[in-house]
Coordinates of C-alpha atoms in Angstrom, one line a residue:
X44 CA 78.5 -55.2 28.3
X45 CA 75.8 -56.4 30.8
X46 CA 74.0 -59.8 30.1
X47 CA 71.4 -60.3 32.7
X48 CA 72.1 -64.1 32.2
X49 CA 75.4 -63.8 33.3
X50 CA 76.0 -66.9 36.0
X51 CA 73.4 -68.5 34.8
X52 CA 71.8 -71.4 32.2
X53 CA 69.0 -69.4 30.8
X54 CA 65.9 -72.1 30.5
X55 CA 64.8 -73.2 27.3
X56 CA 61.6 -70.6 27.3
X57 CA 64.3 -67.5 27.7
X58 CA 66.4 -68.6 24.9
X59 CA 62.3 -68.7 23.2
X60 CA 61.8 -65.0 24.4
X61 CA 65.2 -63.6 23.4
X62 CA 64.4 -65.2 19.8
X63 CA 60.9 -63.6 19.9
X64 CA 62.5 -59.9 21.0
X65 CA 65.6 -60.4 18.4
X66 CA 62.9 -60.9 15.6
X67 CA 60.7 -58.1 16.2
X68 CA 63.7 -55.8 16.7
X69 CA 64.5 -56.8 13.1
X70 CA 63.5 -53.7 10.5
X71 CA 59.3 -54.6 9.6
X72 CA 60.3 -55.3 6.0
X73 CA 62.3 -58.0 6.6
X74 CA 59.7 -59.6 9.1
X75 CA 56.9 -59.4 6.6
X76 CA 59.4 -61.1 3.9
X77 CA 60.1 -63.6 6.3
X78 CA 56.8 -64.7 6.3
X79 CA 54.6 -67.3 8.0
X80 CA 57.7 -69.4 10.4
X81 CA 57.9 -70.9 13.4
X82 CA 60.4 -70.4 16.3
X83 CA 61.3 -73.5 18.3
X84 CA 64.2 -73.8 20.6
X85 CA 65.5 -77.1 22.2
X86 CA 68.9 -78.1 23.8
X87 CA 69.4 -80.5 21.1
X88 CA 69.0 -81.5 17.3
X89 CA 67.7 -84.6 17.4
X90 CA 69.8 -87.5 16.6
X91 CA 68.0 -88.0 13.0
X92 CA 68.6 -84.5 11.9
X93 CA 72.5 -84.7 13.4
X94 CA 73.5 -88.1 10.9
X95 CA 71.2 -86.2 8.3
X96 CA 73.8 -83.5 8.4
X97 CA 76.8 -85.8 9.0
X98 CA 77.0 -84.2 12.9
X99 CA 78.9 -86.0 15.5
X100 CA 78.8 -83.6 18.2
X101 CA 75.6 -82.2 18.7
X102 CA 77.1 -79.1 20.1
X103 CA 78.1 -78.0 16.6
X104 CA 74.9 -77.2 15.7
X105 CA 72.9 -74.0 17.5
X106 CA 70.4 -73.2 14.8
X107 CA 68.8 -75.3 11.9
X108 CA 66.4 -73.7 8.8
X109 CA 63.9 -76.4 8.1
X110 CA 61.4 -75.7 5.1
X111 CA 61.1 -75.0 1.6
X112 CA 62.9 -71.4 1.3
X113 CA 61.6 -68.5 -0.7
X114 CA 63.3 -68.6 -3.9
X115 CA 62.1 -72.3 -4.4
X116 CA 58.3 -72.0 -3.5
X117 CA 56.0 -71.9 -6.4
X118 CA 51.9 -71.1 -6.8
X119 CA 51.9 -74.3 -7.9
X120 CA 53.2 -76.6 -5.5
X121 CA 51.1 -77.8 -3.0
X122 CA 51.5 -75.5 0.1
X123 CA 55.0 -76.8 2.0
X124 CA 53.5 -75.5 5.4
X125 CA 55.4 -73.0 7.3
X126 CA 59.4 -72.9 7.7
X127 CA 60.6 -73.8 11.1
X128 CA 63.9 -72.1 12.5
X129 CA 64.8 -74.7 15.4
X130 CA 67.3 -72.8 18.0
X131 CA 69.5 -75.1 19.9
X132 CA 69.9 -73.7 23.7
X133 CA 73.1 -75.9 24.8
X134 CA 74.9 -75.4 21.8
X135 CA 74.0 -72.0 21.9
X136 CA 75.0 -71.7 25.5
X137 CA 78.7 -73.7 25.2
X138 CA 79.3 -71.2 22.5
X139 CA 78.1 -68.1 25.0
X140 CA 80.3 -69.4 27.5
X141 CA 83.5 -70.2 25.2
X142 CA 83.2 -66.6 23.5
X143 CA 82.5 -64.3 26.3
X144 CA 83.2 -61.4 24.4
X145 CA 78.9 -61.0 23.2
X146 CA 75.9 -61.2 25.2
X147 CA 73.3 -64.2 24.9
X148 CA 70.7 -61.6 23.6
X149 CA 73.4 -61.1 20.6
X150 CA 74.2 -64.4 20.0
X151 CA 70.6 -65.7 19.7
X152 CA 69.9 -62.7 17.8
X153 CA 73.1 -64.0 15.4
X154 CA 71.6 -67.5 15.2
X155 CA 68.1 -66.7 14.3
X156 CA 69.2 -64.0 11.6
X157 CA 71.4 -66.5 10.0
X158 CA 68.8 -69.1 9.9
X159 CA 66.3 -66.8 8.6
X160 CA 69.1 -66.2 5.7
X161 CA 68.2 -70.1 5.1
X162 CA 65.0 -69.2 5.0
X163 CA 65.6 -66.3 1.9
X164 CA 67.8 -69.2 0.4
X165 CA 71.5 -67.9 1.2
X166 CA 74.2 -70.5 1.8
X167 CA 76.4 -70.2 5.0
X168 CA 79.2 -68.5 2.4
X169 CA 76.2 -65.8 1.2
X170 CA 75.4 -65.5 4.9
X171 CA 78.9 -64.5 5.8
X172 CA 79.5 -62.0 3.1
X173 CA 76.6 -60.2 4.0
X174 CA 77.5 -60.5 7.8
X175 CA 81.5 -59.1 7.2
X176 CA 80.0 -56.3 5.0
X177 CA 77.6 -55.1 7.5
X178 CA 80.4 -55.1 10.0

């Protein structure tokens, strides 16, 4: 398996263009039920969001949903503004470089599809079972 990034810390706006390539590889139906969401990648979670989600080590964390997901909007609410899927480039990186057995392009392309499982409203248990049955 070849990874171009191989040797190399991929910079914050690589890990943002290997997001954008591993979303519009995904089949068009599930893009348009994805809906309106925005991609951001940093190398952290911000402290606040880490003791939100009773994190010590901010390497434990490589992606984060952030929104109101599908199942729970309503016509009726007021508009809850478009989801965010925030990537997290060293903690996706330290896991790159532990594994070694995938390619950065498959790992971010991991992270954002489990996040965007958030997004539909699956738990990390939902996400899994759907993951080991498509393997």
């Amino acid at each position: 398996m070849s990874d171009p990034y191989a040797g190399r810390a991929p910079s914050l706006d690589d890990l943002a263009a290997l997001a954008e390539t591993a979303f519009a590889a995904l089949p068009a139906e599930f893009r348009k039920l994805t809906g309106d969401v925005i991609f951001r990648v940093d190398d952290f979670a911000s402290d606040e969001v880490l003791d939100e989600l009773g994190i010590e080590n901010p390497f434990e964390l490589s992606g984060l949903y952030s929104g109101v997901h599908i199942g729970h909007r309503s016509v009726l609410d007021p508009s809850p503004g478009p989801s965010r899927i925030f990537l997290y480039r060293r903690a996706i990186l330290d896991e790159w470089a532990e594994r070694g057995d995938v390619t950065l392009a498959e790992l971010v392309s991991h992270v954002l599809v489990h996040e965007i499982g958030h997004h539909f409203g699956l738990s990390d248990d939902d996400i899994h079972a759907v993951e080991d049955a498509a393997d």
